[in-house]
Amino acid sequence: MLRKLIVNNYAIVREISTDFDDGLTILSGETGAGKSILIGALNLILGERASSDVIRSGEHLAVVEAEIDDIPKSAIEELQRLEIDCDDGCVKFRREVQTKGPSRAFVNDRMVPVSALKSVASTMFDLVGQHEQQYLINTDHHIAFLDSFAGLNELCGHVTILFEQRVNVKAKLDKLADKAQRHKEMLELYQFQVQEIEQAGLSSDEEEALLSEKKILENAGKLRTTLGGISGVLATDDHSITSRIAHIEAMLEEAVEIDRSLAEFLEGIAGSRYLLEETGRTLASRAESVEANPNRLEEIESRLDVYYDLKKKYGGSIDALNAYCKKAQSELKSDMDLSEQIELHRTRLQGIEEELSLSAVELSTKRQKHADILSKKVEKELSQLGIAKGQFRVRIDRREDEQGLVEHDGKRYRVERDGIDQTEFYFCANRGEELRPLAKIASGGELSRVMLALKTVGASKKQLETLIFDEVDSGIGGEVAAAVGRKLRQLAKKHQIIVITHLQQIAAAGEHHYQVYKEKQNGRMVTLIRRLSEKERREEIGRMLTGDKLTETSLKQADELLAEFE
């Protein structure tokens, strides 16, 4: 049960500390007094996103605290999961919003993630706000409501896990198959490349020799002329070097006859002459052998093109080409057989799909059963809310798909995260009328009562201790409002109910009544809340009947409304 709510520096609230009792508590006040501010503060306790805009002007920190006692078993289990002590059966939630930095959440003065605060608080109370009608007419939420009512959340969660496992295993299997195909293609490429390199039979020595021969063939004429000219200068011309050396040699012979010590020079000059003569003859012979050979040049260029192409393809040099060839040969020898892994994942996928199919069918079957139970319970609640002949149906359609995974009763169905079912709530206010989707209900009053009926049934199943209703009276009045008040009073026998209302019929059903109001303090308007005495409560309901002006008639009417619940 919510026992205390403390709000500091939130919007135009400077400081509020309010105690709550069991039963039905009414919050009323003029429009703009700040009732929605209290709802916003409670939403922070329920883990909604916080903005620094809610901090009271001039302050740096807004704080909302809620003290809860008689906490349910589900809340105790959630606290134990978070390793938070609650030996006295009480828990305190706190949310702090700062002007700078993220908001902070606390459970029993221990800082926790906001998600943890939300998970614990949601097991204790539910806030049914003005947005709740839009939430309920969204068909995406109908299947979740049915599962919660039927106690199928665990089974649905199991289906979701299996669905995600199937998606993941299929993705891995696709990757393995793709990897195996790419590996196969890679091996085929390596096989081709190794064969190409080996058949080419390239070597650095051959390349060097070919380049040298190519250069000679490209310059054959020039080389022949040059070698012939050198040969002539050395030996064959009349004024060749060897002729001149021979003349020097003859002169030196004469000198040796005079001075025998010059003989060693004679030997050197003679040796030089012989060497130059031999060189001249060799170069002359070489010049004669040099010929232009276009066919051979074409052969060489063709062979060098092979070198150029393969070096460009495999690294730019013979060494790089040989290294690549060795790598490719090594890859060809490696054992990368993925078939075992692929088969393992296929077997696992088959097992997951079999279990997913069975679980999805089981979930669908149980949903069908509890859909009828939920429909009857909601109709019973509606009969107590002024819709005695109303009809409510939970319609479940399985997703038929010829390519679907799940096969049952001769048909195939597509399975998704929540199973094979599509669920939608249908309603009509009078028997004999056509049932229509909840989203197409034109009357806001009818939708408000359907929402209250669903929440009443759901609260009983979820074992929520506290229900807070904001504007549950939307679109209703008169006897319908009185019926809603009676239903809330009845509901308050099993739950703590807190209701924000503008209607006197609902306010009269309350066991405790608080007024939310504004007053000026130190030149600034602030929102305050106070508990009304029996006399003040009577007057407040009287004002709700006529507006600001309180009359004897309105007081008498207030007495009549209050008398119904005495």
Coordinates of C-alpha atoms in Angstrom, one line a residue:
M1 CA 0.0 0.0 0.0
L2 CA 1.1 3.6 -0.7
R3 CA 1.5 5.1 2.7
K4 CA 3.3 8.4 2.1
L5 CA 4.1 10.6 -0.8
I6 CA 6.7 13.4 -0.5
V7 CA 7.3 15.9 -3.3
N8 CA 9.9 18.6 -3.1
N9 CA 10.6 21.3 -5.7
Y10 CA 8.6 19.7 -8.4
A11 CA 6.9 22.1 -10.9
I12 CA 5.1 24.6 -8.6
V13 CA 5.2 22.2 -5.6
R14 CA 7.6 23.5 -3.0
E15 CA 7.0 20.8 -0.4
I16 CA 4.2 18.3 0.0
S17 CA 4.0 15.3 2.4
T18 CA 0.8 13.3 2.3
D19 CA -0.2 10.1 4.1
F20 CA -2.6 7.7 2.5
D21 CA -4.8 5.0 4.0
D22 CA -6.4 1.8 2.8
G23 CA -9.7 1.9 0.9
L24 CA -10.8 4.5 -1.6
T25 CA -9.1 7.9 -1.6
I26 CA -10.4 10.8 -3.6
L27 CA -8.3 13.7 -4.9
S28 CA -10.3 16.7 -6.1
G29 CA -9.5 20.3 -6.9
E30 CA -10.1 23.1 -9.3
T31 CA -8.7 22.8 -12.9
G32 CA -5.1 24.0 -12.8
A33 CA -4.7 23.4 -9.1
G34 CA -1.9 20.9 -9.7
K35 CA -3.6 17.4 -9.7
S36 CA -1.7 16.5 -12.9
I37 CA 1.5 17.5 -11.1
L38 CA 1.0 14.8 -8.5
I39 CA 0.4 12.3 -11.3
G40 CA 3.6 13.4 -13.0
A41 CA 5.5 12.9 -9.7
L42 CA 4.0 9.4 -9.2
N43 CA 5.0 8.6 -12.8
L44 CA 8.6 9.3 -11.8
I45 CA 8.3 6.6 -9.1
L46 CA 7.0 4.3 -11.8
G47 CA 10.2 4.8 -13.8
E48 CA 9.1 7.2 -16.5
R49 CA 11.6 9.5 -18.1
A50 CA 12.5 12.6 -16.3
S51 CA 13.3 16.1 -17.6
S52 CA 15.0 18.9 -15.8
D53 CA 12.0 21.1 -16.9
V54 CA 10.0 19.7 -13.9
I55 CA 12.4 21.3 -11.4
R56 CA 10.8 24.3 -9.6
S57 CA 12.1 27.6 -10.9
G58 CA 15.2 28.7 -8.9
E59 CA 16.0 25.2 -7.5
H60 CA 18.6 22.7 -8.6
L61 CA 17.0 19.4 -7.4
A62 CA 13.5 17.9 -7.5
V63 CA 12.8 15.0 -5.2
V64 CA 9.8 12.5 -5.2
E65 CA 9.6 9.9 -2.5
A66 CA 7.0 7.1 -1.9
E67 CA 6.8 4.8 1.1
I68 CA 5.1 1.5 0.6
D69 CA 4.1 -1.2 3.1
D70 CA 2.5 -4.6 3.0
I71 CA 4.4 -5.3 -0.2
P72 CA 3.3 -8.3 -2.2
K73 CA 5.2 -11.5 -2.8
S74 CA 6.1 -10.5 -6.3
A75 CA 7.7 -7.3 -5.1
I76 CA 9.7 -9.2 -2.4
E77 CA 11.0 -11.6 -5.1
E78 CA 12.0 -8.6 -7.3
L79 CA 13.8 -6.9 -4.4
Q80 CA 15.6 -10.1 -3.6
R81 CA 16.7 -10.4 -7.2
L82 CA 18.2 -6.9 -6.8
E83 CA 19.7 -7.9 -3.5
I84 CA 17.8 -5.1 -1.6
D85 CA 16.7 -5.8 2.0
C86 CA 13.1 -5.4 3.0
D87 CA 12.9 -7.3 6.3
D88 CA 10.2 -5.1 7.7
G89 CA 7.9 -5.5 4.7
C90 CA 8.3 -1.8 3.8
V91 CA 10.1 -0.2 0.9
K92 CA 10.9 3.4 0.0
F93 CA 11.3 4.7 -3.5
R94 CA 13.0 7.9 -4.3
R95 CA 13.6 9.7 -7.6
E96 CA 15.9 12.8 -7.9
V97 CA 15.9 15.1 -10.9
Q98 CA 18.9 17.4 -11.3
T99 CA 19.4 20.5 -13.4
K100 CA 22.6 19.0 -14.7
G101 CA 23.2 15.3 -15.2
P102 CA 20.8 12.4 -15.3
S103 CA 18.1 11.7 -12.8
R104 CA 18.8 9.2 -10.1
A105 CA 16.7 6.4 -8.6
F106 CA 16.8 4.9 -5.1
V107 CA 15.2 1.9 -3.5
N108 CA 15.5 1.8 0.3
D109 CA 18.2 4.5 -0.1
R110 CA 20.3 2.4 -2.4
M111 CA 20.9 3.9 -5.8
V112 CA 19.6 1.6 -8.6
P113 CA 19.1 1.9 -12.4
V114 CA 15.7 3.5 -13.2
S115 CA 14.8 0.3 -14.9
A116 CA 15.2 -1.5 -11.6
L117 CA 13.0 1.0 -9.8
K118 CA 10.4 0.5 -12.5
S119 CA 10.5 -3.3 -12.2
V120 CA 9.9 -3.2 -8.5
A121 CA 7.3 -0.4 -8.4
S122 CA 5.2 -1.9 -11.2
T123 CA 4.6 -5.0 -9.0
M124 CA 3.0 -2.8 -6.3
F125 CA 0.8 -0.2 -8.0
D126 CA -0.5 0.9 -11.4
L127 CA -1.3 4.4 -12.5
V128 CA -4.2 4.6 -14.9
G129 CA -3.7 7.9 -16.6
Q130 CA -5.5 9.9 -19.3
H131 CA -3.3 8.2 -21.9
E132 CA -4.5 4.7 -20.8
Q133 CA -7.5 4.7 -23.1
Q134 CA -5.1 5.2 -26.1
Y135 CA -3.0 2.5 -24.7
L136 CA -5.9 0.1 -24.5
I137 CA -7.3 0.7 -28.0
N138 CA -3.8 0.0 -29.4
T139 CA -4.2 -3.7 -30.5
D140 CA -0.5 -4.3 -30.0
H141 CA -1.2 -4.3 -26.2
H142 CA -4.2 -6.6 -26.3
I143 CA -2.3 -9.8 -26.5
A144 CA 0.0 -8.7 -23.6
F145 CA -3.1 -8.0 -21.5
L146 CA -4.6 -11.4 -22.2
D147 CA -1.3 -13.1 -21.4
S148 CA -1.0 -11.2 -18.1
F149 CA -4.6 -12.1 -17.2
A150 CA -4.1 -15.7 -18.1
G151 CA -0.8 -16.1 -16.3
L152 CA 0.9 -16.9 -19.7
N153 CA 3.7 -14.4 -19.5
E154 CA 6.2 -17.1 -18.7
L155 CA 5.1 -19.3 -21.6
C156 CA 5.0 -16.3 -23.9
G157 CA 8.5 -15.3 -22.8
H158 CA 9.6 -18.9 -23.5
V159 CA 8.2 -18.6 -27.1
T160 CA 10.0 -15.2 -27.5
I161 CA 13.3 -16.7 -26.4
L162 CA 12.9 -19.6 -28.8
F163 CA 11.9 -17.2 -31.6
E164 CA 15.0 -15.1 -31.0
Q165 CA 17.2 -18.3 -30.8
R166 CA 15.8 -19.4 -34.1
V167 CA 16.6 -16.1 -35.7
N168 CA 20.1 -16.2 -34.3
V169 CA 20.8 -19.8 -35.3
K170 CA 19.4 -19.2 -38.7
A171 CA 21.7 -16.1 -39.1
K172 CA 24.7 -18.2 -37.9
L173 CA 23.8 -21.0 -40.3
D174 CA 23.5 -18.5 -43.2
K175 CA 26.9 -17.1 -42.3
L176 CA 28.5 -20.6 -42.2
A177 CA 27.0 -21.5 -45.5
D178 CA 28.2 -18.2 -47.0
K179 CA 31.6 -18.8 -45.5
A180 CA 31.7 -22.3 -46.9
Q181 CA 30.8 -21.1 -50.3
R182 CA 33.3 -18.3 -50.2
H183 CA 36.0 -20.8 -49.0
K184 CA 35.1 -23.1 -51.8
E185 CA 35.4 -20.2 -54.3
M186 CA 38.6 -19.1 -52.7
L187 CA 40.1 -22.6 -53.0
E188 CA 39.1 -22.7 -56.7
L189 CA 40.8 -19.4 -57.2
Y190 CA 44.0 -20.5 -55.3
Q191 CA 44.0 -23.7 -57.4
F192 CA 43.9 -21.6 -60.6
Q193 CA 46.5 -19.1 -59.4
V194 CA 49.0 -21.8 -58.3
Q195 CA 48.6 -23.6 -61.6
E196 CA 49.0 -20.3 -63.5
I197 CA 52.2 -19.4 -61.6
E198 CA 53.7 -22.9 -61.8
Q199 CA 53.0 -23.3 -65.5
A200 CA 54.7 -19.9 -66.1
G201 CA 57.9 -21.2 -64.6
L202 CA 59.3 -17.7 -63.8
S203 CA 62.7 -17.0 -62.3
S204 CA 64.8 -14.0 -61.6
D205 CA 67.7 -15.4 -63.6
E206 CA 65.6 -15.9 -66.7
E207 CA 64.1 -12.5 -66.4
E208 CA 67.5 -10.9 -66.1
A209 CA 68.8 -12.8 -69.2
L210 CA 65.7 -11.9 -71.2
L211 CA 66.0 -8.3 -70.4
S212 CA 69.7 -8.3 -71.4
E213 CA 69.0 -10.1 -74.7
K214 CA 66.1 -7.8 -75.5
K215 CA 68.4 -4.8 -75.1
I216 CA 71.0 -6.2 -77.4
L217 CA 68.4 -7.1 -80.1
E218 CA 66.8 -3.7 -79.8
N219 CA 70.3 -2.1 -80.4
A220 CA 71.9 -4.6 -82.8
G221 CA 72.9 -2.2 -85.5
K222 CA 74.4 0.3 -83.1
L223 CA 76.2 -2.4 -81.3
R224 CA 77.7 -3.9 -84.5
T225 CA 78.9 -0.5 -85.7
T226 CA 80.4 0.4 -82.3
L227 CA 82.2 -2.9 -81.9
G228 CA 83.5 -2.7 -85.5
G229 CA 84.8 0.8 -84.9
I230 CA 86.5 -0.2 -81.7
S231 CA 88.1 -3.2 -83.5
G232 CA 89.5 -0.9 -86.2
V233 CA 90.9 1.6 -83.7
L234 CA 92.6 -1.2 -81.8
A235 CA 94.1 -3.4 -84.5
T236 CA 93.0 -3.2 -88.1
D237 CA 93.4 0.4 -89.2
D238 CA 96.7 1.7 -90.6
H239 CA 97.0 4.0 -87.6
S240 CA 95.6 1.6 -85.1
I241 CA 96.7 1.6 -81.5
T242 CA 98.5 -1.8 -81.9
S243 CA 100.4 -0.4 -84.9
R244 CA 101.7 2.5 -82.9
I245 CA 102.5 0.2 -80.0
A246 CA 104.5 -2.0 -82.4
H247 CA 106.5 1.1 -83.5
I248 CA 107.1 1.9 -79.8
E249 CA 108.1 -1.7 -79.3
A250 CA 110.7 -1.5 -82.1
M251 CA 112.2 1.7 -80.7
L252 CA 112.4 0.2 -77.3
E253 CA 114.2 -2.9 -78.7
E254 CA 116.9 -0.6 -79.9
A255 CA 117.1 1.0 -76.5
V256 CA 117.4 -2.4 -74.8
E257 CA 120.4 -3.2 -76.9
I258 CA 122.0 -0.2 -75.3
D259 CA 120.5 -0.7 -71.8
R260 CA 119.5 -4.1 -70.8
S261 CA 117.7 -2.8 -67.8
L262 CA 114.9 -1.6 -70.1
A263 CA 114.0 -5.1 -71.1
E264 CA 111.2 -5.4 -68.5
F265 CA 109.4 -2.4 -70.1
L266 CA 109.7 -4.1 -73.5
E267 CA 107.9 -7.2 -72.2
G268 CA 105.1 -5.0 -70.8
I269 CA 104.6 -3.2 -74.0
A270 CA 104.7 -6.4 -76.0
G271 CA 102.1 -7.9 -73.7
S272 CA 99.9 -4.9 -74.1
R273 CA 100.1 -5.1 -77.8
Y274 CA 99.2 -8.8 -77.8
L275 CA 96.2 -8.1 -75.5
L276 CA 94.9 -5.3 -77.6
E277 CA 95.3 -7.3 -80.8
E278 CA 93.3 -10.2 -79.2
T279 CA 90.7 -7.8 -78.0
G280 CA 90.3 -6.3 -81.4
R281 CA 90.0 -9.6 -83.1
T282 CA 87.4 -10.7 -80.5
L283 CA 85.3 -7.6 -80.9
A284 CA 85.5 -7.9 -84.7
S285 CA 84.2 -11.4 -84.4
R286 CA 81.5 -10.3 -82.0
A287 CA 80.5 -7.5 -84.4
E288 CA 80.1 -10.0 -87.2
S289 CA 77.9 -12.2 -85.0
V290 CA 75.5 -9.4 -84.0
E291 CA 72.3 -9.6 -86.1
A292 CA 68.9 -8.0 -85.9
N293 CA 66.4 -10.9 -85.2
P294 CA 62.8 -9.6 -85.0
N295 CA 61.3 -13.0 -84.4
R296 CA 63.5 -13.6 -81.4
L297 CA 62.8 -10.1 -80.1
E298 CA 59.1 -10.8 -80.4
E299 CA 59.5 -14.1 -78.5
I300 CA 61.4 -12.3 -75.7
E301 CA 58.9 -9.5 -75.4
S302 CA 56.1 -12.1 -75.3
R303 CA 57.8 -13.9 -72.5
L304 CA 58.5 -10.7 -70.6
D305 CA 54.8 -9.8 -70.9
V306 CA 54.1 -12.9 -68.9
Y307 CA 56.5 -11.7 -66.2
Y308 CA 55.0 -8.3 -66.2
D309 CA 51.4 -9.5 -66.0
L310 CA 52.0 -12.0 -63.2
K311 CA 54.2 -9.7 -61.1
K312 CA 51.5 -7.0 -61.4
K313 CA 48.9 -9.5 -60.4
Y314 CA 50.8 -11.1 -57.4
G315 CA 52.8 -8.4 -55.7
G316 CA 55.2 -6.5 -58.1
S317 CA 58.3 -8.7 -57.9
I318 CA 59.4 -12.3 -58.5
D319 CA 60.0 -12.7 -54.7
A320 CA 56.5 -11.4 -53.9
L321 CA 55.0 -13.7 -56.6
N322 CA 56.8 -16.8 -55.2
A323 CA 55.7 -15.8 -51.7
Y324 CA 52.0 -15.6 -52.8
C325 CA 52.3 -18.9 -54.6
K326 CA 53.6 -20.6 -51.4
K327 CA 50.7 -19.0 -49.4
A328 CA 48.2 -20.3 -51.9
Q329 CA 49.7 -23.8 -51.8
S330 CA 49.5 -23.7 -48.0
E331 CA 45.8 -22.7 -48.2
L332 CA 45.1 -25.6 -50.6
K333 CA 46.6 -28.0 -48.1
S334 CA 44.7 -26.6 -45.1
D335 CA 41.6 -28.4 -43.8
M336 CA 38.7 -26.0 -43.5
D337 CA 35.7 -28.3 -43.7
L338 CA 32.7 -26.4 -42.3
S339 CA 30.2 -29.1 -43.0
E340 CA 30.3 -30.4 -39.4
Q341 CA 29.6 -27.0 -38.0
I342 CA 26.8 -26.5 -40.6
E343 CA 25.2 -29.8 -39.7
L344 CA 25.5 -29.0 -36.0
H345 CA 23.6 -25.8 -36.5
R346 CA 21.0 -27.4 -38.7
T347 CA 20.4 -30.0 -36.0
R348 CA 20.1 -27.3 -33.4
L349 CA 17.8 -25.2 -35.6
Q350 CA 15.5 -28.2 -36.1
G351 CA 15.3 -28.8 -32.3
I352 CA 14.5 -25.1 -31.7
E353 CA 11.9 -25.0 -34.4
E354 CA 10.2 -28.2 -33.1
E355 CA 10.1 -26.8 -29.5
L356 CA 8.9 -23.4 -30.8
S357 CA 6.1 -24.9 -32.8
L358 CA 4.9 -27.0 -29.8
S359 CA 5.1 -24.0 -27.4
A360 CA 3.4 -21.7 -29.9
V361 CA 0.5 -24.1 -30.3
E362 CA 0.3 -24.6 -26.5
L363 CA 0.3 -20.8 -26.0
S364 CA -2.4 -20.3 -28.6
T365 CA -4.6 -23.0 -27.2
K366 CA -4.4 -21.6 -23.7
R367 CA -5.1 -18.1 -25.0
Q368 CA -8.2 -19.3 -26.7
K369 CA -9.4 -20.9 -23.4
H370 CA -8.7 -17.8 -21.3
A371 CA -10.0 -15.4 -23.9
D372 CA -13.5 -16.7 -23.1
I373 CA -12.9 -16.4 -19.4
L374 CA -11.6 -12.8 -19.7
S375 CA -14.6 -11.9 -21.9
K376 CA -17.1 -13.1 -19.4
K377 CA -15.3 -11.4 -16.5
V378 CA -15.2 -8.1 -18.3
E379 CA -18.9 -8.4 -19.2
K380 CA -19.7 -9.0 -15.5
E381 CA -17.8 -5.8 -14.5
L382 CA -19.4 -3.8 -17.3
S383 CA -22.9 -4.9 -16.0
Q384 CA -22.0 -3.2 -12.7
L385 CA -20.9 -0.1 -14.6
G386 CA -24.2 0.7 -16.3
I387 CA -23.6 -1.5 -19.4
A388 CA -25.8 -4.4 -18.4
K389 CA -26.3 -5.7 -21.9
G390 CA -22.8 -5.0 -23.1
Q391 CA -20.8 -7.6 -24.9
F392 CA -17.0 -7.9 -24.8
R393 CA -15.0 -10.4 -26.8
V394 CA -11.4 -11.3 -27.1
R395 CA -10.9 -12.3 -30.7
I396 CA -7.9 -14.4 -31.5
D397 CA -6.9 -15.1 -35.1
R398 CA -4.0 -17.3 -36.0
R399 CA -1.6 -16.0 -38.6
E400 CA -2.1 -18.3 -41.5
D401 CA 0.8 -18.6 -43.9
E402 CA 1.5 -21.4 -46.4
Q403 CA 5.2 -20.9 -45.7
G404 CA 4.8 -20.7 -42.0
L405 CA 6.8 -22.7 -39.5
V406 CA 4.0 -24.0 -37.4
E407 CA 1.8 -26.8 -38.7
H408 CA -1.4 -27.6 -36.7
D409 CA -4.7 -29.1 -37.6
G410 CA -3.8 -29.3 -41.3
K411 CA -2.8 -25.6 -41.6
R412 CA 0.4 -23.7 -41.4
Y413 CA 0.9 -20.5 -39.3
R414 CA 3.6 -17.8 -39.2
V415 CA 5.2 -17.6 -35.8
E416 CA 6.5 -14.3 -34.4
R417 CA 7.9 -13.1 -31.1
D418 CA 4.5 -13.4 -29.4
G419 CA 3.5 -16.7 -31.0
I420 CA 1.0 -17.4 -33.9
D421 CA -1.9 -15.3 -32.7
Q422 CA -3.3 -11.9 -33.5
T423 CA -5.5 -10.6 -30.7
E424 CA -8.0 -7.7 -30.6
F425 CA -10.7 -6.7 -28.1
Y426 CA -14.2 -6.2 -29.5
F427 CA -17.1 -4.5 -27.8
C428 CA -20.7 -3.4 -28.3
A429 CA -22.9 -1.7 -25.7
N430 CA -26.1 -3.5 -26.5
R431 CA -26.8 -7.1 -27.4
G432 CA -27.9 -7.5 -31.0
E433 CA -25.5 -4.8 -32.2
E434 CA -22.4 -5.7 -34.2
L435 CA -19.3 -6.2 -32.1
R436 CA -16.7 -3.6 -33.1
P437 CA -13.0 -3.2 -32.4
L438 CA -12.3 -1.4 -29.2
A439 CA -10.5 1.3 -31.2
K440 CA -13.7 2.2 -33.0
I441 CA -15.8 2.9 -29.9
A442 CA -17.1 6.4 -30.4
S443 CA -18.3 7.0 -26.8
G444 CA -15.6 8.2 -24.5
G445 CA -17.8 7.2 -21.6
E446 CA -18.1 3.6 -22.8
L447 CA -14.4 3.4 -23.4
S448 CA -13.7 4.7 -19.9
R449 CA -15.9 2.0 -18.4
V450 CA -14.4 -0.7 -20.6
M451 CA -11.0 0.5 -19.4
L452 CA -12.1 0.4 -15.7
A453 CA -13.5 -3.1 -16.2
L454 CA -10.3 -4.4 -17.8
K455 CA -8.2 -2.8 -15.0
T456 CA -10.5 -4.3 -12.4
V457 CA -10.1 -7.8 -13.8
G458 CA -6.4 -7.3 -14.5
A459 CA -5.6 -5.9 -11.0
S460 CA -7.2 -9.0 -9.4
K461 CA -5.0 -11.3 -11.5
K462 CA -1.8 -9.3 -11.1
Q463 CA -2.4 -8.9 -7.3
L464 CA -1.7 -5.2 -7.4
E465 CA -2.1 -3.5 -4.0
T466 CA -2.6 0.0 -5.3
L467 CA -4.5 1.4 -8.3
I468 CA -4.4 5.1 -9.1
F469 CA -6.9 6.5 -11.5
D470 CA -6.5 9.8 -13.2
E471 CA -9.7 11.1 -15.0
V472 CA -11.5 7.8 -14.8
D473 CA -14.6 9.9 -15.1
S474 CA -13.9 11.0 -18.7
G475 CA -17.1 11.2 -20.8
I476 CA -19.5 10.0 -18.1
G477 CA -21.9 11.6 -15.6
G478 CA -25.2 11.0 -13.8
E479 CA -26.1 7.4 -13.0
V480 CA -23.2 6.1 -15.0
A481 CA -20.8 8.1 -12.8
A482 CA -22.6 6.8 -9.7
A483 CA -22.1 3.2 -11.0
V484 CA -18.4 3.9 -11.5
G485 CA -18.2 5.2 -8.0
R486 CA -19.8 2.1 -6.6
K487 CA -17.5 -0.1 -8.6
L488 CA -14.5 1.8 -7.3
R489 CA -15.8 1.5 -3.7
Q490 CA -16.2 -2.2 -4.3
L491 CA -12.8 -2.5 -5.8
A492 CA -11.3 -0.7 -2.8
K493 CA -12.3 -3.6 -0.5
K494 CA -9.5 -5.6 -2.1
H495 CA -7.1 -2.9 -3.2
Q496 CA -6.0 0.6 -2.2
I497 CA -7.7 2.9 -4.8
I498 CA -6.7 6.5 -5.3
V499 CA -8.9 8.5 -7.7
I500 CA -8.5 12.0 -9.2
T501 CA -12.0 13.1 -10.2
H502 CA -14.2 16.1 -11.1
L503 CA -17.4 14.2 -10.5
Q504 CA -19.3 14.5 -7.2
Q505 CA -20.9 11.0 -7.7
I506 CA -17.4 9.4 -7.7
A507 CA -16.1 11.7 -4.9
A508 CA -19.0 10.7 -2.7
A509 CA -17.9 7.1 -2.9
G510 CA -14.6 7.9 -1.3
E511 CA -13.5 6.9 2.2
H512 CA -10.8 9.6 2.4
H513 CA -10.9 12.9 0.6
Y514 CA -8.0 15.2 -0.3
Q515 CA -8.2 18.6 -1.9
V516 CA -5.5 19.8 -4.2
Y517 CA -5.3 23.6 -4.3
K518 CA -3.0 26.6 -5.0
E519 CA -2.1 29.5 -2.8
K520 CA 0.5 32.3 -2.9
Q521 CA 3.5 32.0 -0.7
N522 CA 6.3 34.6 -0.7
G523 CA 4.9 36.1 -3.9
R524 CA 4.8 32.7 -5.7
M525 CA 2.0 30.3 -6.4
V526 CA 2.5 26.8 -5.0
T527 CA 0.4 23.6 -5.1
L528 CA -0.7 22.2 -1.8
I529 CA -2.7 19.2 -0.7
R530 CA -4.8 18.8 2.5
R531 CA -7.0 16.1 3.9
L532 CA -10.6 17.1 4.3
S533 CA -12.6 16.6 7.4
E534 CA -16.1 15.2 7.1
K535 CA -17.6 18.7 7.1
E536 CA -15.0 19.9 4.5
R537 CA -15.6 16.9 2.4
R538 CA -19.4 17.6 2.4
E539 CA -18.7 21.2 1.3
E540 CA -16.2 20.1 -1.4
I541 CA -18.8 17.8 -2.9
G542 CA -21.3 20.6 -2.7
R543 CA -19.0 22.9 -4.6
M544 CA -18.4 20.1 -7.2
L545 CA -22.2 20.1 -7.8
T546 CA -22.6 23.8 -8.4
G547 CA -19.2 25.2 -9.0
D548 CA -17.6 27.7 -6.6
K549 CA -20.8 28.8 -5.0
L550 CA -22.0 26.7 -2.1
T551 CA -25.7 26.5 -1.5
E552 CA -28.1 24.8 0.8
T553 CA -29.4 22.8 -2.1
S554 CA -25.9 21.6 -3.2
L555 CA -25.2 20.7 0.4
K556 CA -28.4 18.7 0.6
Q557 CA -27.5 16.9 -2.6
A558 CA -24.1 16.2 -1.3
D559 CA -25.6 14.6 1.8
E560 CA -27.8 12.4 -0.4
L561 CA -24.8 11.3 -2.4
L562 CA -22.8 10.6 0.7
A563 CA -25.6 8.8 2.4
E564 CA -25.5 6.0 -0.2
F565 CA -22.0 5.0 1.0
E566 CA -22.6 5.3 4.8

